[in-house]
Coordinates of C-alpha atoms in Angstrom, one line a residue:
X1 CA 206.8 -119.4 -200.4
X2 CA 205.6 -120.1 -197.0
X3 CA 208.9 -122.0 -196.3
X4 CA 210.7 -119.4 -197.3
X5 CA 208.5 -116.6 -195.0
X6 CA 209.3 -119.2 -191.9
X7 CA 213.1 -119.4 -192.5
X8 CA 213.0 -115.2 -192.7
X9 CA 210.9 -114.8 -189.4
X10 CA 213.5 -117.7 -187.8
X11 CA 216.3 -115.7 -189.0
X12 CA 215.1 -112.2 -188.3
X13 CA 214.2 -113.5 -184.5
X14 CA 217.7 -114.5 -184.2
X15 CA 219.1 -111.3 -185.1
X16 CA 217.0 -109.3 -183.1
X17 CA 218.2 -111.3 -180.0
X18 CA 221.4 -110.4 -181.1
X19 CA 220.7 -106.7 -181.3
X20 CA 218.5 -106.7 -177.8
X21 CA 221.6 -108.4 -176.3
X22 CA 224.1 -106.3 -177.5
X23 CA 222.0 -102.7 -176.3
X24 CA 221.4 -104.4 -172.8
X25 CA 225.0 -105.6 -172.4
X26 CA 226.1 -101.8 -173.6
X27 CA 223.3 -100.4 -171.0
X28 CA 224.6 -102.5 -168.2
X29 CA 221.5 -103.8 -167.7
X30 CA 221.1 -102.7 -164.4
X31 CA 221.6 -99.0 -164.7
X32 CA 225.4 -99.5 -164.1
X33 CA 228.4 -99.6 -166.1
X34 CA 229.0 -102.9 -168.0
X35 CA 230.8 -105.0 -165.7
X36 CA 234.5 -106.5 -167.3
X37 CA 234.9 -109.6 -169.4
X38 CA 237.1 -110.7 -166.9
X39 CA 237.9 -109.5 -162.6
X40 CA 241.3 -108.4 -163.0
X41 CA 243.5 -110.9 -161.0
X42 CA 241.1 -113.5 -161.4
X43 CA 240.8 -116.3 -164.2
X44 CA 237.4 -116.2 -166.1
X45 CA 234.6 -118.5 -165.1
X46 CA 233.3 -118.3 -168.3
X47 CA 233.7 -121.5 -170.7
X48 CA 236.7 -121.0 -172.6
X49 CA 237.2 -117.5 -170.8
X50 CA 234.2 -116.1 -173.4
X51 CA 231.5 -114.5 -171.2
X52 CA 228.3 -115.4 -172.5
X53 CA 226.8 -112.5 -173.9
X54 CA 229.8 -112.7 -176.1
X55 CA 229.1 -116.2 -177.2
X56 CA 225.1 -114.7 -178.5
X57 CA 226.6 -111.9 -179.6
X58 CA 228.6 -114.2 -182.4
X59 CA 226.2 -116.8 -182.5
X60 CA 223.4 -114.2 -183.8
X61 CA 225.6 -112.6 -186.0
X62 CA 226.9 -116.0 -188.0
X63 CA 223.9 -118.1 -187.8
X64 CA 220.9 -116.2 -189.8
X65 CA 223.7 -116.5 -192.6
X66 CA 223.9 -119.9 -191.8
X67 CA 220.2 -120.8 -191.4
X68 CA 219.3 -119.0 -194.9
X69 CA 222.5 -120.9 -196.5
X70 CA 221.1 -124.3 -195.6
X71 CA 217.7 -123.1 -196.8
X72 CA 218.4 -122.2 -200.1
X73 CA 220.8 -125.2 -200.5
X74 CA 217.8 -127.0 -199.6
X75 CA 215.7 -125.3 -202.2
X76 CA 218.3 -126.0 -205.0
X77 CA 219.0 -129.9 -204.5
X78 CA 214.7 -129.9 -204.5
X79 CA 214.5 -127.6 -207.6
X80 CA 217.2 -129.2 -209.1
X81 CA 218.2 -125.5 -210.1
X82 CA 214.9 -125.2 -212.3
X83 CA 213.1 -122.0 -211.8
X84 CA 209.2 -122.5 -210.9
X85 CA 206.7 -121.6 -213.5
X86 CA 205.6 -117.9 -213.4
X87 CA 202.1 -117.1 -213.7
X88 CA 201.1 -113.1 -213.9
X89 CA 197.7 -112.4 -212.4
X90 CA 196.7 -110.2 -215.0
X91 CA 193.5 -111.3 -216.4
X92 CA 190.9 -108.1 -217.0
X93 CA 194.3 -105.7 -216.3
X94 CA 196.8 -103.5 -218.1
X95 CA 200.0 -105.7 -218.0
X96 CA 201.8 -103.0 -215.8
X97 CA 203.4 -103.5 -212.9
X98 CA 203.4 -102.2 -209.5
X99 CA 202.6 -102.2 -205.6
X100 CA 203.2 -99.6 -203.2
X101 CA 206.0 -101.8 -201.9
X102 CA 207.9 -100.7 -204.7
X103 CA 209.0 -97.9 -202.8
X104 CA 212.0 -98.0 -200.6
X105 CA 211.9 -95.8 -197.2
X106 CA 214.3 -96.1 -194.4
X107 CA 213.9 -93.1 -192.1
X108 CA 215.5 -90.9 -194.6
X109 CA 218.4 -92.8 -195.1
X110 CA 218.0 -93.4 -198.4
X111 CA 218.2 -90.0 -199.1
X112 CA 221.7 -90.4 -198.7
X113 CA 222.0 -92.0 -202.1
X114 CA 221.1 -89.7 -205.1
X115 CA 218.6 -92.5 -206.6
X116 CA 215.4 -91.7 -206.3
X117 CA 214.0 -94.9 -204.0
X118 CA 210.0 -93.6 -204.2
X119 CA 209.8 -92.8 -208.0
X120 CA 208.0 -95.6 -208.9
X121 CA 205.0 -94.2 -206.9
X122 CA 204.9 -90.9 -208.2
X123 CA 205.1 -92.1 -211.7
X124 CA 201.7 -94.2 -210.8
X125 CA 200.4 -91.3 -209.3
X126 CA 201.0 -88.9 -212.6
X127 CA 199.6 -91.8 -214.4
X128 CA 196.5 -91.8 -212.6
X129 CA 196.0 -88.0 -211.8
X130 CA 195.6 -87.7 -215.8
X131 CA 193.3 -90.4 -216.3
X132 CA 195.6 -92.7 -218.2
X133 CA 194.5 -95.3 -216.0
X134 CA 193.2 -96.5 -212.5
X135 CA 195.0 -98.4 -209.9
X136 CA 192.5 -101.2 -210.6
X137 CA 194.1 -101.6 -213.7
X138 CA 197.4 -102.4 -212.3
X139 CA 198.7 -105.7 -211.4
X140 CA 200.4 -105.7 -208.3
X141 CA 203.6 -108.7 -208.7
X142 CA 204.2 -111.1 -205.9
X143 CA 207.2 -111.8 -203.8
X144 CA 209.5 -114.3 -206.1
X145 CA 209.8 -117.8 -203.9
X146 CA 213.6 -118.5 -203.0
X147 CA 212.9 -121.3 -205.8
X148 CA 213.4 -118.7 -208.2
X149 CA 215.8 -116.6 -206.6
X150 CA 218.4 -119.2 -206.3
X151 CA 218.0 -120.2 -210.1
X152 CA 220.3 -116.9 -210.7
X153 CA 222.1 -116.3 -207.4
X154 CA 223.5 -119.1 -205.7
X155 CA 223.1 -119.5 -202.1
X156 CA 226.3 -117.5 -200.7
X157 CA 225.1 -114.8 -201.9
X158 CA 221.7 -115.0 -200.7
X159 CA 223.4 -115.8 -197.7
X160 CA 225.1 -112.9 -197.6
X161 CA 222.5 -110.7 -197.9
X162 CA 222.0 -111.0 -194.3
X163 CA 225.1 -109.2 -192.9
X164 CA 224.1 -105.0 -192.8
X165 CA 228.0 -104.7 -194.0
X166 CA 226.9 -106.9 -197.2
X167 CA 223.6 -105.0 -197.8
X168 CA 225.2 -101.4 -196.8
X169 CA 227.9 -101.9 -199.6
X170 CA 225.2 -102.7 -202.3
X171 CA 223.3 -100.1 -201.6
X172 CA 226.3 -97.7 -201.3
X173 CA 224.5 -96.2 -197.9
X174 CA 227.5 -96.2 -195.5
X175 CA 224.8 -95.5 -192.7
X176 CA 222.9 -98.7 -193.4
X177 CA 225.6 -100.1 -191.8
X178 CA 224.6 -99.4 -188.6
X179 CA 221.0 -100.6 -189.1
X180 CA 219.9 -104.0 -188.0
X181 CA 219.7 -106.1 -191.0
X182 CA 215.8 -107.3 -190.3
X183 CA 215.1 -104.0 -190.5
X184 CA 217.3 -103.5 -193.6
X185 CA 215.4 -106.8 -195.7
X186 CA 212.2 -105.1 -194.0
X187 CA 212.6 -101.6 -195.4
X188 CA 215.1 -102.2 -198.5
X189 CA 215.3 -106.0 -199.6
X190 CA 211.7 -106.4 -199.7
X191 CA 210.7 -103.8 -201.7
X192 CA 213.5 -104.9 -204.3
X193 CA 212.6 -108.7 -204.0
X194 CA 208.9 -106.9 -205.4
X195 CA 210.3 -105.4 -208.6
X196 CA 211.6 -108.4 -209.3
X197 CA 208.9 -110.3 -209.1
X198 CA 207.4 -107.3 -211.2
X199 CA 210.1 -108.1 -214.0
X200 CA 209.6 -111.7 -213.7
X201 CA 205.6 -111.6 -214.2
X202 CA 206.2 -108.9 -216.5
X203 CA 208.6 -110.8 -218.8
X204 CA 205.8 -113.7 -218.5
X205 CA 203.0 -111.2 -219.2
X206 CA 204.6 -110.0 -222.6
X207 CA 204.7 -113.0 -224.1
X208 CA 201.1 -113.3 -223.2
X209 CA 199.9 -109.5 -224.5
X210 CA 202.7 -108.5 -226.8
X211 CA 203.7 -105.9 -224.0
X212 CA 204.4 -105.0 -220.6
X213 CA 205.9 -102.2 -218.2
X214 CA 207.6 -102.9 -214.6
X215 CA 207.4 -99.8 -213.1
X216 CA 210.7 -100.8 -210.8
X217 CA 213.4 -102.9 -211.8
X218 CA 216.2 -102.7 -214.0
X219 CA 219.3 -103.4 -211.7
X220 CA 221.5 -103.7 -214.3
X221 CA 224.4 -103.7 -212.3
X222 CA 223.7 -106.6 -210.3
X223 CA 224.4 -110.8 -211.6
X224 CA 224.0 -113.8 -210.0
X225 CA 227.2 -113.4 -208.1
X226 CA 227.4 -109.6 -207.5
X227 CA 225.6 -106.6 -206.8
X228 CA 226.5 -103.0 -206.6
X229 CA 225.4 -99.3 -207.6
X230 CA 222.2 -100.1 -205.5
X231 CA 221.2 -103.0 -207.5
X232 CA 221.0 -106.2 -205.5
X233 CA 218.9 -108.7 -207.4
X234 CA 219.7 -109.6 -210.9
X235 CA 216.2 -109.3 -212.1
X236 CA 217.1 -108.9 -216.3
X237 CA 218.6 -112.5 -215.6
X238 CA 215.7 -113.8 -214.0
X239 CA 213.0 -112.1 -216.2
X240 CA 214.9 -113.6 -219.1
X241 CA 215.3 -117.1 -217.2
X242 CA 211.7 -116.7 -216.8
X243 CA 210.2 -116.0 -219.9
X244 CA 212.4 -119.1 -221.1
X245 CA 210.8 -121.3 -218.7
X246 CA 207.5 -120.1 -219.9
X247 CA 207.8 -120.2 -223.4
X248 CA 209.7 -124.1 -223.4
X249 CA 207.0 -125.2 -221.3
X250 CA 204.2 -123.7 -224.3
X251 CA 206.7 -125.1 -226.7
X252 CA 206.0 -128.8 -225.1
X253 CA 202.2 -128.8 -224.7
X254 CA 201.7 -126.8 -227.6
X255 CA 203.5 -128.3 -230.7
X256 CA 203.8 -131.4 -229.6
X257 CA 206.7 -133.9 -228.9
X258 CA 206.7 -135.5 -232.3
X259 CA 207.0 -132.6 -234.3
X260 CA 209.6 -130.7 -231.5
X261 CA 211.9 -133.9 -232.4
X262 CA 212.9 -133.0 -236.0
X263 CA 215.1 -130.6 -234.8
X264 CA 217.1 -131.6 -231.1
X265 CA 217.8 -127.8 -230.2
X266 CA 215.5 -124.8 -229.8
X267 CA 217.1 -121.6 -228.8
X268 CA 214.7 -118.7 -227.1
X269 CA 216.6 -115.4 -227.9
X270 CA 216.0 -112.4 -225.8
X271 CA 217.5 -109.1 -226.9
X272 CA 218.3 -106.7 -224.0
X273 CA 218.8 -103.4 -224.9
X274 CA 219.9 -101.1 -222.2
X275 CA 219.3 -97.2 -222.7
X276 CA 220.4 -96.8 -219.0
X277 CA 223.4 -93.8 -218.7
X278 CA 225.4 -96.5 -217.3
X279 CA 226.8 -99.7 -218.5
X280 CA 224.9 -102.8 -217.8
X281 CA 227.9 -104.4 -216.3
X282 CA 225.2 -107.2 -214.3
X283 CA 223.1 -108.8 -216.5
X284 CA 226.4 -109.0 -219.2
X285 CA 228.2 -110.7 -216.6
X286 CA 225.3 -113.4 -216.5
X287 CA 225.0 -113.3 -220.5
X288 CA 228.9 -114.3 -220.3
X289 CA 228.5 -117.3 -218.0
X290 CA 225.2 -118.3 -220.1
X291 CA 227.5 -118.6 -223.5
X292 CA 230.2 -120.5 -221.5
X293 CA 227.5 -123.3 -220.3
X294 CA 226.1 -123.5 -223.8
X295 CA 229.2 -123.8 -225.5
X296 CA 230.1 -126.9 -223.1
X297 CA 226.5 -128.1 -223.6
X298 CA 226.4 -128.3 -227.2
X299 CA 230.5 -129.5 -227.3
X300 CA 228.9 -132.4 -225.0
X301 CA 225.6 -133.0 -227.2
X302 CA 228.0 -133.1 -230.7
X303 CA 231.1 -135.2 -228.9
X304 CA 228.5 -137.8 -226.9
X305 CA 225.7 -138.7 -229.3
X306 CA 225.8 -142.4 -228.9
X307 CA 226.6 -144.6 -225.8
X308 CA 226.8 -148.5 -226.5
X309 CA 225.5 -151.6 -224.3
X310 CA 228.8 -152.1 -223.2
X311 CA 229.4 -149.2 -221.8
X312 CA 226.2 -149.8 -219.0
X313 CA 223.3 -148.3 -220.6
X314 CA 220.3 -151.1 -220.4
X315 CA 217.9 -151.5 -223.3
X316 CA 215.2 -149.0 -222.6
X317 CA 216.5 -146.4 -220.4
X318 CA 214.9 -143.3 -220.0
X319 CA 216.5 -140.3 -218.7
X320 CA 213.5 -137.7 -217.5
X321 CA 213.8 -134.5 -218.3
X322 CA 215.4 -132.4 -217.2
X323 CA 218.3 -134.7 -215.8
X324 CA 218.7 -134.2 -212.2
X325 CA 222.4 -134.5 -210.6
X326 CA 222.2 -137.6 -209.6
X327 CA 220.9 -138.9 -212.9
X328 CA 223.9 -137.3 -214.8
X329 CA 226.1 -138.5 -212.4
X330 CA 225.0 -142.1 -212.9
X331 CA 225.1 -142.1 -216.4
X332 CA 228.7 -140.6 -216.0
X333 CA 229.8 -143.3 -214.2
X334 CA 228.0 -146.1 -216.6
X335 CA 229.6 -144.2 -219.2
X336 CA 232.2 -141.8 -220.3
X337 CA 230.5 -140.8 -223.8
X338 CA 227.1 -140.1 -221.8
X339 CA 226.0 -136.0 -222.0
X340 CA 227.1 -134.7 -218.3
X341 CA 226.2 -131.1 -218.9
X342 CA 227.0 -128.3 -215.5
X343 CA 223.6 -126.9 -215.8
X344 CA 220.7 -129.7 -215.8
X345 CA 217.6 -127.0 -216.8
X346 CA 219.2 -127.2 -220.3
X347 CA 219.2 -131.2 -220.7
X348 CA 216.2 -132.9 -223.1
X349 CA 215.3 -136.6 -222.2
X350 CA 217.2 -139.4 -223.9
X351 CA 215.7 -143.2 -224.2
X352 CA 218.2 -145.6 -225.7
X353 CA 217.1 -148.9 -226.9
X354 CA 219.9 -151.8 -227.2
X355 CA 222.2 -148.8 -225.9
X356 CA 221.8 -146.4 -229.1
X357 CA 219.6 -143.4 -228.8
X358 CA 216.4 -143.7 -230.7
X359 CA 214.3 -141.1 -229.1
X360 CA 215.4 -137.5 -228.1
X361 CA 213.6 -134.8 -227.5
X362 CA 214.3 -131.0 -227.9
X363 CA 217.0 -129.4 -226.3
X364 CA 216.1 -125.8 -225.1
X365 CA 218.7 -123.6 -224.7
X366 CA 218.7 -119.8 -224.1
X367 CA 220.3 -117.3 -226.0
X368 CA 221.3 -113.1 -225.5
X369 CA 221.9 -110.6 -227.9
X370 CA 223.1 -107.1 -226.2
X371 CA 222.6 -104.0 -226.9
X372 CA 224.0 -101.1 -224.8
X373 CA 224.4 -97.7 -225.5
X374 CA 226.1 -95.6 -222.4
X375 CA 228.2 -93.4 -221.0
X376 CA 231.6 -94.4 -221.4
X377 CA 233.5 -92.2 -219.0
X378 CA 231.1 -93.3 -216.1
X379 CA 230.6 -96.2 -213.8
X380 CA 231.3 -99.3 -213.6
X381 CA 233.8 -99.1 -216.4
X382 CA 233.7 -102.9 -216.4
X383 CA 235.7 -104.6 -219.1
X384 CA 235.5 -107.7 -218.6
X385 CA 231.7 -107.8 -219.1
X386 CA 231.9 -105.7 -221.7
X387 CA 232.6 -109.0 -223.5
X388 CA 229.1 -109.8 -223.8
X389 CA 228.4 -107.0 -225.9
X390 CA 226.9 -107.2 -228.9
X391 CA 226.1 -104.3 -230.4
X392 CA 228.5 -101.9 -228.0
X393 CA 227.5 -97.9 -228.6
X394 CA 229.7 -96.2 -225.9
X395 CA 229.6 -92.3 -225.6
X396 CA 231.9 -89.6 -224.2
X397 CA 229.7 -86.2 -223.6
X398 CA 231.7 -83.2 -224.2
X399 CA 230.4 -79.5 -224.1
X400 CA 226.8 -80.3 -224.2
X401 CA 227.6 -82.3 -227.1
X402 CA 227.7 -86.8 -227.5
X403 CA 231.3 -87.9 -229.0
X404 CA 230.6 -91.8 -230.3
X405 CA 233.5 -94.5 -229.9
X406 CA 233.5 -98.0 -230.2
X407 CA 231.4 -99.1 -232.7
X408 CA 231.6 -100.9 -236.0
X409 CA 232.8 -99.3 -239.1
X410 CA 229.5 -99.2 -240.9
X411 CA 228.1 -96.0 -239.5
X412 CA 231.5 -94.1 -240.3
X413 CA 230.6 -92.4 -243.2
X414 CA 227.4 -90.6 -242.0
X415 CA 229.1 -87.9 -239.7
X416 CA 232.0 -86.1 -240.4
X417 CA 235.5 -87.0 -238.5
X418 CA 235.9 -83.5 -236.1
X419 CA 237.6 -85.1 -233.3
X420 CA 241.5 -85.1 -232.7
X421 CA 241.7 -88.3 -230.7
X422 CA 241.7 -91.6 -232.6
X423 CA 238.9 -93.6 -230.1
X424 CA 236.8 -90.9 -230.8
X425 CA 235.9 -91.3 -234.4
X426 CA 233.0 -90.3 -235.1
X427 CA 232.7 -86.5 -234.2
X428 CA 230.5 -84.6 -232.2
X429 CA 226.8 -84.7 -232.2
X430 CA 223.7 -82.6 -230.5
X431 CA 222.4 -84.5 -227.6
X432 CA 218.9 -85.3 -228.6
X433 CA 219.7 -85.7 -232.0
X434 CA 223.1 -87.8 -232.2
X435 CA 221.7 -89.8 -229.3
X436 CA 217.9 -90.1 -231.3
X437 CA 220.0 -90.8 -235.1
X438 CA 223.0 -93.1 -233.5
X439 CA 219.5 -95.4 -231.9
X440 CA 217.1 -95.3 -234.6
X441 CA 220.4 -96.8 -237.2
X442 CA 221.3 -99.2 -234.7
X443 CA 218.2 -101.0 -233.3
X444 CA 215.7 -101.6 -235.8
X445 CA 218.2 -103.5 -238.0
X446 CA 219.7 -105.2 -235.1
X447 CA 215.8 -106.4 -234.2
X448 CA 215.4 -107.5 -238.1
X449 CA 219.0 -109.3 -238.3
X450 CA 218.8 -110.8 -234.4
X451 CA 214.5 -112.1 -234.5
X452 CA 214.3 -112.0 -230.9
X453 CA 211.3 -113.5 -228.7
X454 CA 211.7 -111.2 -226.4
X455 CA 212.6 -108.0 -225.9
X456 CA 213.9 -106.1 -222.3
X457 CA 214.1 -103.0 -222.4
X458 CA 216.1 -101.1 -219.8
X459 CA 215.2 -97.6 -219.8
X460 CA 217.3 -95.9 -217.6
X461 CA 216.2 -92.1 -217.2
X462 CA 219.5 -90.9 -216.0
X463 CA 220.3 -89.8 -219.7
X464 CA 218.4 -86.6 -218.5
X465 CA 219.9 -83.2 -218.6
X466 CA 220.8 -82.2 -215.0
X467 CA 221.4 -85.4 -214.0
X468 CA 224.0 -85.4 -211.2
X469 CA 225.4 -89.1 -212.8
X470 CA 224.1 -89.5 -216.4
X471 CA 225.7 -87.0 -218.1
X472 CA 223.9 -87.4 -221.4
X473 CA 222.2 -84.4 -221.3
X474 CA 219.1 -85.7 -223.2
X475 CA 215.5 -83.3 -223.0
X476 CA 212.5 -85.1 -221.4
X477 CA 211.1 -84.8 -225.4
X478 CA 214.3 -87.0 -226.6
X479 CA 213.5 -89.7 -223.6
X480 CA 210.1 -89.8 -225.0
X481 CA 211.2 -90.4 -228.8
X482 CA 214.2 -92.6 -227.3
X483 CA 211.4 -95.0 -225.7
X484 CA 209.5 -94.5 -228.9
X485 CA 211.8 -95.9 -231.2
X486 CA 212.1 -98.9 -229.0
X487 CA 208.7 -99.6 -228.7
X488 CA 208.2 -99.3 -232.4
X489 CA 211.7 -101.6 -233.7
X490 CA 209.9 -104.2 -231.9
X491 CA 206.1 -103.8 -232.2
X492 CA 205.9 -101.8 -235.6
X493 CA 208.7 -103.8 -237.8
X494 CA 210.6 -102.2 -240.5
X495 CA 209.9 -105.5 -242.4
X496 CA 206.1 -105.7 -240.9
X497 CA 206.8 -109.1 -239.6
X498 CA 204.9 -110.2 -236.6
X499 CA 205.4 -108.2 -233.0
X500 CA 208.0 -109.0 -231.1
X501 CA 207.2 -109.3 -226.8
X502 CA 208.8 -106.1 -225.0
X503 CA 209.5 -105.8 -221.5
X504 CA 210.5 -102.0 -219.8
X505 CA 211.8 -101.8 -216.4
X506 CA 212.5 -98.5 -214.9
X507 CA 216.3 -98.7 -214.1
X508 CA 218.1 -95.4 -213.0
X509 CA 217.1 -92.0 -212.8
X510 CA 218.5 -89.5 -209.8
X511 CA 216.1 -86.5 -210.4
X512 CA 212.5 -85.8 -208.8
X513 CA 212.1 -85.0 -212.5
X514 CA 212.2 -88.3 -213.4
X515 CA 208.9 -89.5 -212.3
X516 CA 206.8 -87.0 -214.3
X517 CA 209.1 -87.9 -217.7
X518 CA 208.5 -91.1 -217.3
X519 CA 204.6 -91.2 -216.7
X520 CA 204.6 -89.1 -220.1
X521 CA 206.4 -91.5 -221.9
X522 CA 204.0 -94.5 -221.0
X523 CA 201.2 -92.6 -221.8
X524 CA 202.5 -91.2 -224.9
X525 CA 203.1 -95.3 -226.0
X526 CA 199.8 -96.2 -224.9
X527 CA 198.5 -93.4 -227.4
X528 CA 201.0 -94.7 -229.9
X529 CA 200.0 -98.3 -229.7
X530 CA 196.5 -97.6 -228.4
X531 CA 197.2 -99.9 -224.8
X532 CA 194.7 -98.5 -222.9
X533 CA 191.6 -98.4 -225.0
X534 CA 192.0 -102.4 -225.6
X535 CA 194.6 -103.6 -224.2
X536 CA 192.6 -104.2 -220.4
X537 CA 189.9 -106.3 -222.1
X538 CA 191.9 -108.5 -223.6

């Protein structure tokens, strides 16, 4: 972390030398106009012809990107792409979420986005005001290291992050683009880089309590190689790729090696189940690239269980776990029938004894199950991520009313066919109670049938009526029973089974409104589930 702060000052130094150079080379300097590149008539005595103010102009532009590139490549070779244990803070607290940081002010520039940037105070504020609970009670996330970051977005786009152009585009704030981009990671980045570090701890924290509530996050249109729709940081991925580290780590120390090796793979299952008006194009663009490595992983685990003598491996060899890259590497080149997964986090150990595995402990792998019920006539309108559906509930509003398409045949039968187009197949529906009915069918069976151990929950508020991008139309009373039902398919069971761990994260939500829903909703679940008469001494 401290690393990580240095390398930001270094690079925010540099571009503020650029910035300084470029207003005193615009000023003149001197009072007068800027004087030419070159005398006319004359050849430049500049190296190269390049004056030099030029030359720091370019060089502060290019190398922050360049600095924070090499950092973060750094970070990943010592990490060995292995996110750091995450430990919430949250003993004597409620396991929600939130600093004043959250909050994202830029002059009033962000006003020029219709998201609602300082919701997540208010919300706090409501919460408070009405004696649900104090600030005390409140764990206030810190800043994820670059460690973690770089586990879900590679360096490039870290990198990248430090171009205004880059960050402007994101955010879809045109004007940002004229800001200097320290300012822009000051005012913008930072508070983001918060949430997701609420998300992380949060995932953490409810596999600790049972529960927990980011008051931020949910930039579900952001994966480890994009962002967009003013979501930069992937944070379902990395809550999920945190909660995994967490709960493989328990698995170790807590059942013990000898009883972990009757069965070689362990699979943690999180369900995400975004509520969000939009399509969680991000985080199922991640889920896609997840199922691709695992599918390799466990081709190369069935295909390469056995590597003889011959082929280099020495009586006794033990391969730690997780294999680094230069470990897989070395047993590639002793061997051809050695496991050489792409993604070393997901590798158990191996010892071979006169070159036949005796010994191998677990391999964890992590797997997604999907749910996402949305607006389908909305942005992103991403098909290619809509692959990584699961359970795929897309909606068409029309006339104050929810047409369904796009589902499975099983829920045919239980509204009558009204509609003249063929994708639309279900018929029309009141808002709160199609929405309420198609969710309450879908999601507790899908909990019972998918036994997740975890749960994140994206509950996007931009299903609102009056929302200027939702379209959903939903009362503030159907957001309530929609987080409700949630809450309940996965710590109330239909088949009474143990709790299952739920994270919420905020997500969208473009009214003022907003804030005031959602502070009713948490406190109507911690009446539900009694969270705030127990849950802070636990």
């Amino acid at each position: 972390m401290l690393m990580s702060l240095i390398v930001d000052c270094i690079t925010s130094i540099i571009s503020w030398t650029g910035v300084f150079t470029s207003i005193a080379f615009l000023s003149g300097c001197d009072g007068h106009s800027c004087p030419p590149m070159c005398t006319p008539g004359e050849a430049c005595q500049d190296s190269y012809g390049i004056p030099l103010w030029l030359v720091v102009m370019i060089a502060t532009f290019f190398l922050p990107q360049g600095v924070d590139y090499m950092w973060s490549r750094i970070v990943l070779l010592k990490t060995r792409g292995i996110m750091p244990p995450c430990r919430p803070r949250i003993a004597g607290k409620l396991p929600i979420f939130y600093r004043k940081e959250y909050n994202i002010t830029a002059g009033g520039i962000e006003r020029l986005h219709p998201f609602d940037s300082q919701k997540y105070g208010r919300v706090i504020h409501f919460l408070v005001s009405r004696g649900v609970l104090s600030e005390k009670d409140v764990v206030r996330p810190s800043l994820p290291s670059r460690a973690a970051l770089v586990t879900i977005h590679g360096p490039g786009y870290l990198s990248s992050l430090k171009f205004s152009i880059q960050v402007a585009r994101l955010l879809e704030v045109i004007p940002a683009l004229f800001l200097p981009q320290p300012f822009l990671s000051w005012r913008a980045l930072r508070a983001m880089q918060y949430q997701v570090g609420g998300s992380m701890e949060g995932a953490v924290a409810a596999l600790e309590r049972g529960w927990a509530i980011n008051v931020g996050g949910g930039f579900h249109h952001a994966s480890g190689r994009r962002g967009g729709g003013f979501c930069i940081y992937a944070d379902i991925s990395l809550a999920a790729e945190a909660a995994f580290q967490h709960w493989s780590h328990h698995m170790l120390e807590d059942a013990g090696e000898a009883n972990l090796q009757q069965d070689n793979v362990k699979e943690f299952r999180v369900l995400i189940v975004d509520l969000d008006a939009h399509q969680g194009n991000g985080h199922e663009r991640d889920v896609l690239k997840k199922r691709r490595l695992n599918r390799k992983i466990l081709k190369s685990l069935t295909e390469n269980r056995t590597a003889s003598y011959d082929n280099g491996f020495r009586a006794g060899d033990t391969f730690e776990s997780p294999w680094n890259g230069d470990q897989v590497r070395a047993a590639q080149g002793r061997s051809r029938a050695a496991v050489g997964p792409e993604d070393p986090s997901n590798i158990s150990s191996h010892e071979f004894r006169d070159g036949v595995p005796t010994e191998r402990k677990p391999l964890f792998l992590m797997d997604y199950y999907v749910f996402d019920m949305y607006n389908a006539t909305i942005f992103p309108n991403d098909t290619v991520s809509k692959g990584a559906i699961d359970r795929d509930i897309s909606l068409v509003p029309n006339d104050q009313a929810i047409v369904l398409c796009d589902t499975d045949e099983r829920f045919e039968g239980a509204i009558a066919d009204t509609s003249d187009s063929p994708v639309e197949r279900l018929g029309r529906m009141d808002c709160d109670d199609g929405y309420l009915g198609l969710l309450s069918h879908y999601l507790p069976s899908t909990v019972e049938q998918y036994e997740p151990h975890l749960v994140i929950y994206n509950a996007g508020t931009d299903v609102l009526d009056g929302d200027p991008l939702g379209g959903l139309s939903l009362t503030p009373q159907g957001v309530l029973a929609r987080d409700e039902i949630v809450f309940s398919s996965a710590l109330d069971r239909l088949s009474k089974k143990d709790p299952i761990p739920i994270l919420m994260v905020l997500s969208g939500g473009y009214q003022r409104a907003n804030a005031e829903v959602i502070s009713s909703s948490i406190e109507n679940l911690g009446r539900k589930f009694e969270w705030f008469s127990h849950a802070a001494s636990q």
